[in-house]
């Protein structure tokens, strides 16, 4: 068999192996997004969908302040959740990578993934019990004499949404950071210490830059899904904690206006994509500057 026929057979074999997952991803990802894009340029009058091209939905989005307020609040909440989650996840991942013996790391990772054993909805309801007016926190503080009456600002507002989302997405931030820290060559850290650097300067000049890929992955993994989360704001946010995802759900399921919901989803998707691309570009520029 000649080299050309061998390459052709290898290429055909690779194409055969890649075709099913590619078609599967196309059917479950690309086609639904295409459907949302098409719907955003249509209109709907109760049960009748007008498929004529129009920008009316996008004009309504930018004309009515409520949509901008919800989108801004969603971006703010997602940004805070991402910041809090990553700041809390990095020390945990650092401890696992540098201070836990190798034979115990699997056990610790196993313990971190335990929350995934329960339904996301159940975890949200558990936080309602913890943060409730007569919940665990308020009952404990009142019983200890720290406060005279239960706190009312920790549930059914944005604060409750942030706390619940930060807990829910913590494992998603810990794992990529841990993987990045595990890939760091320990001899580089030892060389830095041998050259007279302190633990703190070694962390900022060696460990942190080398773990940046995991940090970027953690930020994106947390930031992007929280924009589209509507269960937590619905159950924990109250009237003042609704996010853009709740408006999309309302348009689709309650107002029966799928085109408007699709338009809102497209605007949110474009905003999130733009922010993610800018963040990745700034990170690459920072890394090149250090190099």
Tab-separated table of C-alpha atoms in Angstrom:
chain	number	residue	atom	x	y	z
A	1	UNK	CA	0.000	0.000	0.000
A	2	UNK	CA	1.390	3.394	-1.030
A	3	UNK	CA	1.826	6.341	1.312
A	4	UNK	CA	-1.052	8.230	-0.367
A	5	UNK	CA	-3.502	5.369	-0.035
A	6	UNK	CA	-2.401	4.842	3.594
A	7	UNK	CA	-3.036	8.519	4.416
A	8	UNK	CA	-6.366	8.324	2.615
A	9	UNK	CA	-7.417	5.254	4.553
A	10	UNK	CA	-6.306	6.832	7.838
A	11	UNK	CA	-8.153	10.048	6.985
A	12	UNK	CA	-11.280	8.120	6.040
A	13	UNK	CA	-11.111	6.139	9.242
A	14	UNK	CA	-10.744	9.329	11.290
A	15	UNK	CA	-13.660	10.927	9.451
A	16	UNK	CA	-15.773	7.865	10.126
A	17	UNK	CA	-14.973	8.024	13.826
A	18	UNK	CA	-15.583	11.783	14.074
A	19	UNK	CA	-18.763	11.914	12.011
A	20	UNK	CA	-21.220	10.548	14.640
A	21	UNK	CA	-20.150	12.877	17.497
A	22	UNK	CA	-19.963	15.803	15.073
A	23	UNK	CA	-23.482	15.186	13.808
A	24	UNK	CA	-24.667	14.658	17.375
A	25	UNK	CA	-23.183	17.994	18.475
A	26	UNK	CA	-24.591	19.693	15.383
A	27	UNK	CA	-28.073	18.367	16.077
A	28	UNK	CA	-28.090	19.252	19.786
A	29	UNK	CA	-26.141	22.523	19.745
A	30	UNK	CA	-26.029	24.242	16.380
A	31	UNK	CA	-29.585	23.552	15.262
A	32	UNK	CA	-31.253	24.815	18.483
A	33	UNK	CA	-29.157	27.999	18.363
A	34	UNK	CA	-30.140	28.470	14.726
A	35	UNK	CA	-33.790	28.023	15.691
A	36	UNK	CA	-33.444	30.671	18.422
A	37	UNK	CA	-31.836	33.068	15.938
A	38	UNK	CA	-34.664	32.562	13.452
A	39	UNK	CA	-37.363	32.962	16.096
A	40	UNK	CA	-35.829	36.247	17.261
A	41	UNK	CA	-36.629	37.804	13.875
A	42	UNK	CA	-40.248	36.622	13.865
A	43	UNK	CA	-43.315	37.754	15.789
A	44	UNK	CA	-46.079	35.880	17.570
A	45	UNK	CA	-49.697	36.738	18.274
A	46	UNK	CA	-50.832	34.184	20.859
A	47	UNK	CA	-50.739	30.905	18.869
A	48	UNK	CA	-49.938	32.417	15.473
A	49	UNK	CA	-46.285	32.912	14.475
A	50	UNK	CA	-45.534	35.420	11.736
A	51	UNK	CA	-42.356	34.297	9.981
A	52	UNK	CA	-41.804	37.571	8.146
A	53	UNK	CA	-38.414	39.122	8.943
A	54	UNK	CA	-38.600	41.968	11.474
A	55	UNK	CA	-36.439	43.735	14.039
A	56	UNK	CA	-39.424	44.585	16.230
A	57	UNK	CA	-38.307	42.306	19.057
A	58	UNK	CA	-34.866	43.889	19.225
A	59	UNK	CA	-36.346	47.386	19.077
A	60	UNK	CA	-38.648	46.498	21.966
A	61	UNK	CA	-35.685	45.165	23.950
A	62	UNK	CA	-33.759	48.424	23.663
A	63	UNK	CA	-36.836	50.648	24.026
A	64	UNK	CA	-38.074	49.147	27.314
A	65	UNK	CA	-35.744	49.840	30.275
A	66	UNK	CA	-36.796	46.691	32.146
A	67	UNK	CA	-34.792	44.461	29.818
A	68	UNK	CA	-31.624	46.510	30.220
A	69	UNK	CA	-32.061	46.565	33.997
A	70	UNK	CA	-32.435	42.779	34.153
A	71	UNK	CA	-29.467	42.207	31.838
A	72	UNK	CA	-27.289	44.585	33.849
A	73	UNK	CA	-28.325	42.907	37.089
A	74	UNK	CA	-27.586	39.496	35.590
A	75	UNK	CA	-24.102	40.545	34.507
A	76	UNK	CA	-23.461	42.065	37.929
A	77	UNK	CA	-24.640	38.949	39.778
A	78	UNK	CA	-22.637	36.649	37.502
A	79	UNK	CA	-19.536	38.800	37.933
A	80	UNK	CA	-19.835	38.801	41.735
A	81	UNK	CA	-20.558	35.066	41.833
A	82	UNK	CA	-17.543	34.392	39.627
A	83	UNK	CA	-15.267	36.587	41.738
A	84	UNK	CA	-16.426	35.077	45.034
A	85	UNK	CA	-16.319	31.515	43.721
A	86	UNK	CA	-12.836	31.780	42.218
A	87	UNK	CA	-11.407	33.568	45.267
A	88	UNK	CA	-12.739	30.793	47.503
A	89	UNK	CA	-11.874	27.975	45.101
A	90	UNK	CA	-8.237	28.921	44.498
A	91	UNK	CA	-7.072	28.382	48.117
A	92	UNK	CA	-8.869	25.030	48.214
A	93	UNK	CA	-7.268	23.919	44.948
A	94	UNK	CA	-3.876	25.212	46.103
A	95	UNK	CA	-4.164	23.290	49.368
A	96	UNK	CA	-5.116	20.103	47.531
A	97	UNK	CA	-2.255	20.395	45.073
A	98	UNK	CA	0.592	21.472	47.354
A	99	UNK	CA	-0.279	20.314	50.865
A	100	UNK	CA	-2.308	17.103	50.533
A	101	UNK	CA	-0.281	13.888	50.094
A	102	UNK	CA	-0.608	12.262	46.700
A	103	UNK	CA	-2.326	9.169	48.058
A	104	UNK	CA	-5.059	11.319	49.663
A	105	UNK	CA	-5.826	13.639	46.764
A	106	UNK	CA	-8.347	11.265	45.233
A	107	UNK	CA	-10.269	11.175	48.503
A	108	UNK	CA	-10.379	14.960	48.700
A	109	UNK	CA	-11.548	15.259	45.100
A	110	UNK	CA	-14.186	12.665	45.860
A	111	UNK	CA	-15.417	14.746	48.808
A	112	UNK	CA	-15.543	17.894	46.637
A	113	UNK	CA	-17.807	16.166	44.115
A	114	UNK	CA	-20.272	14.910	46.753
A	115	UNK	CA	-22.676	17.860	46.157
A	116	UNK	CA	-23.191	16.526	42.626
A	117	UNK	CA	-24.822	13.442	44.129
A	118	UNK	CA	-27.924	15.455	44.956
A	119	UNK	CA	-30.239	17.346	42.656
A	120	UNK	CA	-29.430	20.983	42.010
A	121	UNK	CA	-33.003	21.832	42.947
A	122	UNK	CA	-32.646	20.088	46.312
A	123	UNK	CA	-29.489	22.082	47.061
A	124	UNK	CA	-31.327	25.317	46.306
A	125	UNK	CA	-34.144	24.332	48.668
A	126	UNK	CA	-31.573	23.497	51.348
A	127	UNK	CA	-30.229	27.029	51.068
A	128	UNK	CA	-33.776	28.311	51.550
A	129	UNK	CA	-33.853	26.398	54.811
A	130	UNK	CA	-30.454	27.762	55.839
A	131	UNK	CA	-31.149	31.407	54.906
A	132	UNK	CA	-34.857	31.496	55.816
A	133	UNK	CA	-36.399	33.922	58.303
A	134	UNK	CA	-36.585	31.081	60.821
A	135	UNK	CA	-33.751	29.151	59.202
A	136	UNK	CA	-30.512	27.746	60.537
A	137	UNK	CA	-28.519	30.997	60.448
A	138	UNK	CA	-31.181	33.216	61.986
A	139	UNK	CA	-32.098	30.642	64.631
A	140	UNK	CA	-28.450	30.232	65.585
A	141	UNK	CA	-27.787	33.977	65.804
A	142	UNK	CA	-30.939	34.630	67.803
A	143	UNK	CA	-30.223	31.696	70.110
A	144	UNK	CA	-26.669	32.952	70.703
A	145	UNK	CA	-27.980	36.410	71.554
A	146	UNK	CA	-26.053	38.066	68.719
A	147	UNK	CA	-29.214	39.532	67.154
A	148	UNK	CA	-32.606	40.320	68.638
A	149	UNK	CA	-34.722	39.406	65.631
A	150	UNK	CA	-34.107	37.341	62.472
A	151	UNK	CA	-32.286	38.981	59.584
A	152	UNK	CA	-34.486	39.648	56.586
A	153	UNK	CA	-31.858	40.661	54.027
A	154	UNK	CA	-30.323	37.222	53.479
A	155	UNK	CA	-33.248	35.633	51.619
A	156	UNK	CA	-35.464	36.604	48.682
A	157	UNK	CA	-33.012	39.117	47.258
A	158	UNK	CA	-29.850	39.286	45.184
A	159	UNK	CA	-27.694	38.357	48.183
A	160	UNK	CA	-29.386	34.966	48.474
A	161	UNK	CA	-28.949	34.363	44.743
A	162	UNK	CA	-25.220	35.130	44.946
A	163	UNK	CA	-24.674	32.886	47.979
A	164	UNK	CA	-26.554	29.958	46.442
A	165	UNK	CA	-24.887	30.226	43.035
A	166	UNK	CA	-21.414	30.577	44.560
A	167	UNK	CA	-21.938	27.356	46.486
A	168	UNK	CA	-23.437	25.516	43.527
A	169	UNK	CA	-20.587	26.364	41.142
A	170	UNK	CA	-17.686	26.030	43.614
A	171	UNK	CA	-16.672	22.503	42.448
A	172	UNK	CA	-16.642	23.700	38.831
A	173	UNK	CA	-14.046	26.308	39.818
A	174	UNK	CA	-11.951	24.123	42.096
A	175	UNK	CA	-11.335	21.301	39.622
A	176	UNK	CA	-9.804	23.229	36.658
A	177	UNK	CA	-7.624	25.285	39.001
A	178	UNK	CA	-6.456	22.099	40.709
A	179	UNK	CA	-5.578	20.507	37.356
A	180	UNK	CA	-3.552	23.578	36.338
A	181	UNK	CA	-1.693	23.616	39.667
A	182	UNK	CA	-0.913	19.906	39.353
A	183	UNK	CA	0.800	20.532	36.000
A	184	UNK	CA	3.246	23.048	37.475
A	185	UNK	CA	6.804	21.720	37.600
A	186	UNK	CA	7.741	21.801	41.279
A	187	UNK	CA	11.397	22.366	40.380
A	188	UNK	CA	10.480	25.851	39.154
A	189	UNK	CA	9.127	26.715	42.586
A	190	UNK	CA	12.223	25.273	44.250
A	191	UNK	CA	14.459	27.268	41.908
A	192	UNK	CA	12.594	30.448	42.784
A	193	UNK	CA	13.091	29.795	46.499
A	194	UNK	CA	16.775	28.963	45.950
A	195	UNK	CA	17.204	32.322	44.204
A	196	UNK	CA	16.013	34.129	47.310
A	197	UNK	CA	12.329	34.679	46.558
A	198	UNK	CA	9.866	34.481	49.427
A	199	UNK	CA	6.803	32.232	49.392
A	200	UNK	CA	4.623	35.207	48.539
A	201	UNK	CA	6.738	36.478	45.648
A	202	UNK	CA	7.156	32.919	44.371
A	203	UNK	CA	3.403	32.542	44.319
A	204	UNK	CA	2.810	35.767	42.385
A	205	UNK	CA	5.759	35.361	39.987
A	206	UNK	CA	5.678	31.598	39.389
A	207	UNK	CA	2.613	29.762	40.679
A	208	UNK	CA	-0.114	32.236	39.756
A	209	UNK	CA	1.031	32.859	36.149
A	210	UNK	CA	1.489	29.141	35.495
A	211	UNK	CA	-1.958	28.364	36.914
A	212	UNK	CA	-3.624	31.065	34.828
A	213	UNK	CA	-5.102	28.626	32.244
A	214	UNK	CA	-7.021	26.867	35.014
A	215	UNK	CA	-8.045	30.202	36.495
A	216	UNK	CA	-9.376	31.410	33.142
A	217	UNK	CA	-11.243	28.126	32.663
A	218	UNK	CA	-12.784	28.454	36.130
A	219	UNK	CA	-13.913	32.022	35.439
A	220	UNK	CA	-15.570	31.078	32.149
A	221	UNK	CA	-17.123	27.887	33.552
A	222	UNK	CA	-18.740	29.864	36.369
A	223	UNK	CA	-19.575	33.131	34.614
A	224	UNK	CA	-21.290	31.789	31.504
A	225	UNK	CA	-23.784	29.348	33.111
A	226	UNK	CA	-24.801	31.740	35.894
A	227	UNK	CA	-26.129	34.198	33.331
A	228	UNK	CA	-28.626	31.591	32.151
A	229	UNK	CA	-29.630	30.248	35.559
A	230	UNK	CA	-33.303	30.920	36.263
A	231	UNK	CA	-34.079	28.322	38.958
A	232	UNK	CA	-32.030	29.995	41.692
A	233	UNK	CA	-33.334	33.551	41.080
A	234	UNK	CA	-36.882	32.173	40.882
A	235	UNK	CA	-36.667	30.377	44.231
A	236	UNK	CA	-34.218	32.586	46.138
A	237	UNK	CA	-34.392	36.018	44.565
A	238	UNK	CA	-37.894	37.224	45.306
A	239	UNK	CA	-39.232	40.241	43.413
A	240	UNK	CA	-35.920	42.105	43.545
A	241	UNK	CA	-33.716	39.198	42.577
A	242	UNK	CA	-35.041	38.294	39.147
A	243	UNK	CA	-32.504	37.980	36.351
A	244	UNK	CA	-32.647	38.060	32.564
A	245	UNK	CA	-33.165	34.280	32.428
A	246	UNK	CA	-36.406	34.671	34.370
A	247	UNK	CA	-37.660	37.142	31.779
A	248	UNK	CA	-36.795	34.708	28.985
A	249	UNK	CA	-38.713	31.962	30.783
A	250	UNK	CA	-41.668	34.325	31.266
A	251	UNK	CA	-41.751	35.212	27.583
A	252	UNK	CA	-41.675	31.578	26.484
A	253	UNK	CA	-43.943	29.917	29.045
A	254	UNK	CA	-46.251	32.582	30.464
A	255	UNK	CA	-46.631	35.335	27.869
A	256	UNK	CA	-46.474	32.853	24.981
A	257	UNK	CA	-44.124	35.141	23.070
A	258	UNK	CA	-41.320	32.868	21.939
A	259	UNK	CA	-39.843	35.357	19.405
A	260	UNK	CA	-39.389	38.011	22.104
A	261	UNK	CA	-37.854	35.444	24.433
A	262	UNK	CA	-35.512	34.377	21.650
A	263	UNK	CA	-34.464	37.973	21.001
A	264	UNK	CA	-33.704	38.513	24.699
A	265	UNK	CA	-31.712	35.276	24.726
A	266	UNK	CA	-29.715	36.372	21.682
A	267	UNK	CA	-28.824	39.745	23.207
A	268	UNK	CA	-27.736	38.048	26.429
A	269	UNK	CA	-25.739	35.475	24.476
A	270	UNK	CA	-23.936	38.155	22.473
A	271	UNK	CA	-23.089	40.105	25.650
A	272	UNK	CA	-21.736	37.029	27.423
A	273	UNK	CA	-19.713	35.959	24.363
A	274	UNK	CA	-18.229	39.440	23.984
A	275	UNK	CA	-17.251	39.606	27.662
A	276	UNK	CA	-15.720	36.118	27.522
A	277	UNK	CA	-13.692	36.956	24.403
A	278	UNK	CA	-12.439	40.218	25.903
A	279	UNK	CA	-11.436	38.414	29.094
A	280	UNK	CA	-9.530	35.730	27.168
A	281	UNK	CA	-7.825	38.366	24.990
A	282	UNK	CA	-6.751	40.406	28.027
A	283	UNK	CA	-5.414	37.277	29.693
A	284	UNK	CA	-3.335	36.362	26.606
A	285	UNK	CA	-2.011	39.904	26.400
A	286	UNK	CA	-1.058	39.787	30.082
A	287	UNK	CA	0.731	36.474	29.644
A	288	UNK	CA	2.614	37.753	26.575
A	289	UNK	CA	3.621	40.844	28.523
A	290	UNK	CA	5.066	38.688	31.288
A	291	UNK	CA	6.835	36.517	28.766
